[in-house]
mmCIF file of C-alpha atoms and ligand atoms in Angstrom:
data_model
loop_
_atom_site.group_PDB
_atom_site.id
_atom_site.type_symbol
_atom_site.label_atom_id
_atom_site.label_comp_id
_atom_site.label_asym_id
_atom_site.label_seq_id
_atom_site.Cartn_x
_atom_site.Cartn_y
_atom_site.Cartn_z
ATOM 1 C CA UNK A 241 -0.112 -0.139 0.206
ATOM 2 C CA UNK A 242 1.132 3.256 -0.840
ATOM 3 C CA UNK A 243 0.903 6.545 1.413
ATOM 4 C CA UNK A 244 -2.095 7.808 -0.233
ATOM 5 C CA UNK A 245 -3.951 4.043 0.344
ATOM 6 C CA UNK A 246 -2.650 4.183 4.112
ATOM 7 C CA UNK A 247 -4.220 7.815 4.408
ATOM 8 C CA UNK A 248 -7.454 6.457 2.589
ATOM 9 C CA UNK A 249 -7.645 3.538 5.469
ATOM 10 C CA UNK A 250 -7.358 5.715 8.108
ATOM 11 C CA UNK A 251 -10.108 8.147 6.759
ATOM 12 C CA UNK A 252 -12.441 5.197 6.641
ATOM 13 C CA UNK A 253 -11.492 3.944 9.803
ATOM 14 C CA UNK A 254 -12.371 7.406 11.563
ATOM 15 C CA UNK A 255 -15.901 7.388 9.831
ATOM 16 C CA UNK A 256 -16.411 4.084 11.375
ATOM 17 C CA UNK A 257 -15.058 5.300 14.852
ATOM 18 C CA UNK A 258 -17.499 8.269 14.923
ATOM 19 C CA UNK A 259 -20.677 7.088 12.916
ATOM 20 C CA UNK A 260 -22.101 5.338 15.777
ATOM 21 C CA UNK A 261 -22.132 8.608 17.786
ATOM 22 C CA UNK A 262 -23.627 10.882 15.304
ATOM 23 C CA UNK A 263 -26.656 12.289 16.170
ATOM 24 C CA UNK A 264 -28.632 15.317 14.681
ATOM 25 C CA UNK A 265 -27.437 18.071 16.720
ATOM 26 C CA UNK A 266 -23.374 16.670 16.421
ATOM 27 C CA UNK A 267 -21.152 18.920 15.483
ATOM 28 C CA UNK A 268 -17.888 17.751 14.571
ATOM 29 C CA UNK A 269 -14.542 19.498 14.481
ATOM 30 C CA UNK A 270 -12.788 18.742 11.276
ATOM 31 C CA UNK A 271 -8.808 19.088 10.724
ATOM 32 C CA UNK A 272 -6.722 20.295 7.595
ATOM 33 C CA UNK A 273 -4.458 18.461 5.568
ATOM 34 C CA UNK A 274 -4.721 15.657 2.727
ATOM 35 C CA UNK A 275 -5.598 12.774 5.303
ATOM 36 C CA UNK A 276 -8.222 15.689 6.652
ATOM 37 C CA UNK A 277 -9.262 15.759 3.381
ATOM 38 C CA UNK A 278 -9.771 12.380 2.684
ATOM 39 C CA UNK A 279 -12.220 12.220 5.886
ATOM 40 C CA UNK A 280 -14.023 15.168 4.828
ATOM 41 C CA UNK A 281 -14.820 13.371 1.827
ATOM 42 C CA UNK A 282 -16.333 10.374 3.371
ATOM 43 C CA UNK A 283 -18.405 12.563 5.352
ATOM 44 C CA UNK A 284 -20.678 13.427 2.474
ATOM 45 C CA UNK A 285 -23.005 9.990 2.468
ATOM 46 C CA UNK A 286 -23.575 10.873 6.335
ATOM 47 C CA UNK A 287 -24.343 14.693 5.907
ATOM 48 C CA UNK A 288 -28.270 14.033 6.872
ATOM 49 C CA UNK A 289 -27.241 12.181 10.098
ATOM 50 C CA UNK A 290 -25.431 15.337 11.962
ATOM 51 C CA UNK A 291 -25.761 19.099 12.118
ATOM 52 C CA UNK A 292 -22.779 20.020 10.692
ATOM 53 C CA UNK A 293 -19.017 21.025 11.138
ATOM 54 C CA UNK A 294 -16.393 23.555 12.764
ATOM 55 C CA UNK A 295 -13.295 23.739 10.435
ATOM 56 C CA UNK A 296 -9.837 24.742 11.237
ATOM 57 C CA UNK A 297 -8.943 26.073 8.159
ATOM 58 C CA UNK A 298 -10.608 27.962 5.284
ATOM 59 C CA UNK A 299 -9.519 24.928 2.920
ATOM 60 C CA UNK A 300 -11.145 22.366 5.045
ATOM 61 C CA UNK A 301 -14.415 25.152 5.358
ATOM 62 C CA UNK A 302 -14.887 25.120 1.565
ATOM 63 C CA UNK A 303 -14.266 21.484 1.284
ATOM 64 C CA UNK A 304 -17.095 20.811 3.683
ATOM 65 C CA UNK A 305 -19.313 23.460 2.391
ATOM 66 C CA UNK A 306 -18.882 21.824 -1.173
ATOM 67 C CA UNK A 307 -20.377 18.528 -0.199
ATOM 68 C CA UNK A 308 -23.308 20.194 1.364
ATOM 69 C CA UNK A 309 -22.142 20.020 4.867
ATOM 70 C CA UNK A 310 -23.110 23.170 7.223
ATOM 71 C CA UNK A 311 -19.957 24.965 8.610
ATOM 72 C CA UNK A 312 -20.326 26.887 11.938
ATOM 73 C CA UNK A 313 -18.278 29.675 13.655
ATOM 74 C CA UNK A 314 -16.553 27.764 16.836
ATOM 75 C CA UNK A 315 -18.305 30.559 18.990
ATOM 76 C CA UNK A 316 -21.637 29.427 17.630
ATOM 77 C CA UNK A 317 -21.112 26.134 19.400
ATOM 78 C CA UNK A 318 -20.147 24.458 22.972
ATOM 79 C CA UNK A 319 -18.026 21.405 22.993
ATOM 80 C CA UNK A 320 -17.506 19.190 20.090
ATOM 81 C CA UNK A 321 -17.832 15.718 20.464
ATOM 82 C CA UNK A 322 -15.159 14.847 18.278
ATOM 83 C CA UNK A 323 -11.907 16.684 16.262
ATOM 84 C CA UNK A 324 -10.535 14.525 13.584
ATOM 85 C CA UNK A 325 -7.350 15.685 11.950
ATOM 86 C CA UNK A 326 -3.732 14.312 10.469
ATOM 87 C CA UNK A 327 -0.236 15.056 11.964
ATOM 88 C CA UNK A 328 2.856 15.623 10.867
ATOM 89 C CA UNK A 329 4.489 13.630 13.495
ATOM 90 C CA UNK A 330 2.831 11.553 16.197
ATOM 91 C CA UNK A 331 4.372 9.734 19.204
ATOM 92 C CA UNK A 332 3.620 7.027 21.604
ATOM 93 C CA UNK A 333 2.369 9.326 23.861
ATOM 94 C CA UNK A 334 -0.306 10.565 21.325
ATOM 95 C CA UNK A 335 1.800 13.804 21.262
ATOM 96 C CA UNK A 336 1.952 15.353 17.856
ATOM 97 C CA UNK A 337 3.988 17.800 15.496
ATOM 98 C CA UNK A 338 1.365 20.097 13.664
ATOM 99 C CA UNK A 339 1.012 22.947 11.220
ATOM 100 C CA UNK A 340 2.902 21.561 8.115
ATOM 101 C CA UNK A 341 -0.229 22.995 6.218
ATOM 102 C CA UNK A 342 0.197 26.147 8.304
ATOM 103 C CA UNK A 343 -3.424 25.975 9.984
ATOM 104 C CA UNK A 344 -1.940 24.957 13.349
ATOM 105 C CA UNK A 345 -3.276 27.898 15.425
ATOM 106 C CA UNK A 346 -6.873 26.830 14.398
ATOM 107 C CA UNK A 347 -6.098 23.477 14.804
ATOM 108 C CA UNK A 348 -5.344 23.777 18.517
ATOM 109 C CA UNK A 349 -8.230 26.168 19.272
ATOM 110 C CA UNK A 350 -10.943 23.740 17.769
ATOM 111 C CA UNK A 351 -8.825 20.830 19.292
ATOM 112 C CA UNK A 352 -8.948 22.472 22.614
ATOM 113 C CA UNK A 353 -13.056 22.504 22.223
ATOM 114 C CA UNK A 354 -13.183 18.613 21.690
ATOM 115 C CA UNK A 355 -14.148 15.872 24.032
ATOM 116 C CA UNK A 356 -12.157 13.493 21.826
ATOM 117 C CA UNK A 357 -9.196 14.158 19.254
ATOM 118 C CA UNK A 358 -8.975 11.513 16.794
ATOM 119 C CA UNK A 359 -5.323 11.707 15.185
ATOM 120 C CA UNK A 360 -5.505 10.305 11.316
ATOM 121 C CA UNK A 361 -1.796 9.355 9.921
ATOM 122 C CA UNK A 362 -0.251 6.851 8.009
ATOM 123 C CA UNK A 363 2.849 4.993 9.511
ATOM 124 C CA UNK A 364 5.521 7.167 8.255
ATOM 125 C CA UNK A 365 4.196 9.978 10.770
ATOM 126 C CA UNK A 366 4.974 7.767 13.617
ATOM 127 C CA UNK A 367 8.264 8.754 15.328
ATOM 128 C CA UNK A 368 9.824 7.903 18.598
ATOM 129 C CA UNK A 369 10.930 11.422 19.529
ATOM 130 C CA UNK A 370 9.181 14.669 17.679
ATOM 131 C CA UNK A 371 11.510 16.694 15.817
ATOM 132 C CA UNK A 372 12.543 15.184 12.596
ATOM 133 C CA UNK A 373 9.783 17.362 11.162
ATOM 134 C CA UNK A 374 10.269 20.818 10.951
ATOM 135 C CA UNK A 375 8.284 22.436 13.964
ATOM 136 C CA UNK A 376 6.275 25.274 12.585
ATOM 137 C CA UNK A 377 5.605 28.336 14.759
ATOM 138 C CA UNK A 378 3.068 30.912 13.619
ATOM 139 C CA UNK A 379 4.329 34.417 14.526
ATOM 140 C CA UNK A 380 2.858 38.001 14.524
ATOM 141 C CA UNK A 381 4.723 39.542 11.611
ATOM 142 C CA UNK A 382 6.661 42.268 13.183
ATOM 143 C CA UNK A 383 7.925 39.802 15.527
ATOM 144 C CA UNK A 384 9.307 37.383 12.922
ATOM 145 C CA UNK A 385 13.374 38.358 13.403
ATOM 146 C CA UNK A 386 12.558 38.455 17.056
ATOM 147 C CA UNK A 387 10.834 35.342 17.474
ATOM 148 C CA UNK A 388 13.741 33.856 15.349
ATOM 149 C CA UNK A 389 16.596 35.111 17.513
ATOM 150 C CA UNK A 390 14.942 33.302 20.585
ATOM 151 C CA UNK A 391 14.244 30.185 18.356
ATOM 152 C CA UNK A 392 17.890 30.207 17.453
ATOM 153 C CA UNK A 393 18.611 30.661 21.406
ATOM 154 C CA UNK A 394 16.645 27.551 21.998
ATOM 155 C CA UNK A 395 18.769 25.656 19.661
ATOM 156 C CA UNK A 396 16.754 25.461 16.580
ATOM 157 C CA UNK A 397 17.647 26.792 13.141
ATOM 158 C CA UNK A 398 14.754 28.835 12.257
ATOM 159 C CA UNK A 399 13.519 29.337 8.558
ATOM 160 C CA UNK A 400 10.849 31.911 7.332
ATOM 161 C CA UNK A 401 8.016 29.963 5.481
ATOM 162 C CA UNK A 402 8.365 32.440 2.450
ATOM 163 C CA UNK A 403 5.283 33.238 0.749
ATOM 164 C CA UNK A 404 2.603 31.922 3.151
ATOM 165 C CA UNK A 405 0.297 33.956 5.248
ATOM 166 C CA UNK A 406 -1.900 31.931 7.776
ATOM 167 C CA UNK A 407 -5.653 31.975 7.660
ATOM 168 C CA UNK A 408 -4.902 34.768 10.394
ATOM 169 C CA UNK A 409 -2.771 37.028 8.456
ATOM 170 C CA UNK A 410 0.529 35.928 10.355
ATOM 171 C CA UNK A 411 3.730 34.357 9.295
ATOM 172 C CA UNK A 412 5.286 30.845 9.966
ATOM 173 C CA UNK A 413 8.887 29.949 11.167
ATOM 174 C CA UNK A 414 9.783 26.120 10.791
ATOM 175 C CA UNK A 415 12.309 24.955 13.339
ATOM 176 C CA UNK A 416 14.703 22.491 11.364
ATOM 177 C CA UNK A 417 17.364 20.459 13.623
ATOM 178 C CA UNK A 418 15.350 20.968 16.977
ATOM 179 C CA UNK A 419 14.728 17.446 18.521
ATOM 180 C CA UNK A 420 12.366 17.843 21.274
ATOM 181 C CA UNK A 421 13.199 15.718 24.739
ATOM 182 C CA UNK A 422 10.104 17.432 26.602
ATOM 183 C CA UNK A 423 7.316 18.406 24.281
ATOM 184 C CA UNK A 424 5.071 19.668 27.036
ATOM 185 C CA UNK A 425 7.783 21.784 28.373
ATOM 186 C CA UNK A 426 8.998 23.145 25.010
ATOM 187 C CA UNK A 427 5.325 24.108 24.009
ATOM 188 C CA UNK A 428 4.924 26.042 27.011
ATOM 189 C CA UNK A 429 8.514 27.489 26.490
ATOM 190 C CA UNK A 430 7.794 28.357 22.885
ATOM 191 C CA UNK A 431 4.230 30.004 23.788
ATOM 192 C CA UNK A 432 6.074 32.464 26.213
ATOM 193 C CA UNK A 433 7.972 34.316 23.312
ATOM 194 C CA UNK A 434 6.408 37.565 22.847
ATOM 195 C CA UNK A 435 5.042 37.397 19.092
ATOM 196 C CA UNK A 436 4.579 33.877 19.004
ATOM 197 C CA UNK A 437 1.150 32.908 18.123
ATOM 198 C CA UNK A 438 1.070 29.287 18.699
ATOM 199 C CA UNK A 439 3.732 26.538 18.110
ATOM 200 C CA UNK A 440 3.030 23.220 16.341
ATOM 201 C CA UNK A 441 3.514 20.929 19.653
ATOM 202 C CA UNK A 442 0.431 19.464 20.471
ATOM 203 C CA UNK A 443 1.573 18.170 24.092
ATOM 204 C CA UNK A 444 -0.318 19.410 26.480
ATOM 205 C CA UNK A 445 -3.316 18.466 24.967
ATOM 206 C CA UNK A 446 -2.475 15.513 22.312
ATOM 207 C CA UNK A 447 -4.595 13.354 20.870
ATOM 208 C CA UNK A 448 -6.987 10.677 22.698
ATOM 209 C CA UNK A 449 -7.143 8.165 19.955
ATOM 210 C CA UNK A 450 -4.716 7.575 17.295
ATOM 211 C CA UNK A 451 -5.680 5.337 14.094
ATOM 212 C CA UNK A 452 -2.279 4.586 12.415
ATOM 213 C CA UNK A 453 -2.476 2.907 8.951
ATOM 214 C CA UNK A 454 0.151 0.348 7.884
ATOM 215 C CA UNK A 455 0.155 -2.249 5.145
ATOM 216 C CA UNK A 456 -1.536 -5.010 7.514
ATOM 217 C CA UNK A 457 -4.501 -2.888 8.487
ATOM 218 C CA UNK A 458 -5.075 0.551 10.749
ATOM 219 C CA UNK A 459 -3.885 0.207 14.497
ATOM 220 C CA UNK A 460 -5.953 1.927 16.988
ATOM 221 C CA UNK A 461 -3.926 3.277 19.985
ATOM 222 C CA UNK A 462 -5.868 4.793 22.761
ATOM 223 C CA UNK A 463 -4.607 6.514 25.769
ATOM 224 C CA UNK A 464 -7.902 7.776 27.407
HETATM 225 C C1 LIG B 138 -1.634 21.083 8.724
HETATM 226 C C2 LIG B 138 -1.685 20.067 9.560
HETATM 227 C C3 LIG B 138 -1.784 18.501 9.098
HETATM 228 O O1 LIG B 138 -2.566 17.907 10.070
HETATM 229 C C4 LIG B 138 -0.330 17.937 8.680
HETATM 230 O O2 LIG B 138 0.233 18.813 8.108
HETATM 231 C C5 LIG B 138 -0.758 16.638 8.045
HETATM 232 O O3 LIG B 138 -0.980 17.014 6.905
HETATM 233 P P1 LIG B 138 -1.365 15.638 5.748
HETATM 234 O O4 LIG B 138 -2.391 14.929 6.348
HETATM 235 O O5 LIG B 138 -1.377 16.272 4.374
HETATM 236 O O6 LIG B 138 -0.006 14.713 5.911
HETATM 237 O O7 LIG B 138 -1.126 20.283 10.741
HETATM 238 O O8 LIG B 138 -1.535 22.695 9.020
#
């Protein structure tokens, strides 16, 4: 199976995971990226079984709406039963690196409102230590150089993601050569730098369930 087939398999599995819980008033939290897109596409036949979705990006919102699924503002809904999203890296504690698609801030906000975070990923994303994938940091544009200097002091090699403006109007710095020993502590350290909006470590609030695709099938790893 190639990577796309593994992503499709975990998207299928995520549908099986949530379908029994769908009710007429259910609003789902939906992530961003190619794996999340496959999940979104699989929601179409179920669209009459739930109320709608909150999207973590403009791109996902457009995709949902094109399928006839109503998209709600997060402020107009309460707690979401599920947030379903991919990851750039995930470890055995279901801590993740996210933001390869520059949607990290909205992803973290929607995930914070969810009772259960279901991470859907192919086996290439599973790592023993976070940091192989360059860690994204969303910054207020005027703070970019200042934040980059603080990231160097922490041991990272920061690279400005040229030409990318987030849905929030901000910029992204990717941290290379930055292996993370303590994801929860580093998430807090990075968030404390003035000018940082969010960083791509999802450690303090990691996933609750990981659906991990491999050629033998989809493993379900649940911590809570
Ligand atoms: C977007 C993300 C994505 O979840 C992450 O980049 C994984 O994407 P893909 O499913 O395309 O591999 O965090 O900001």
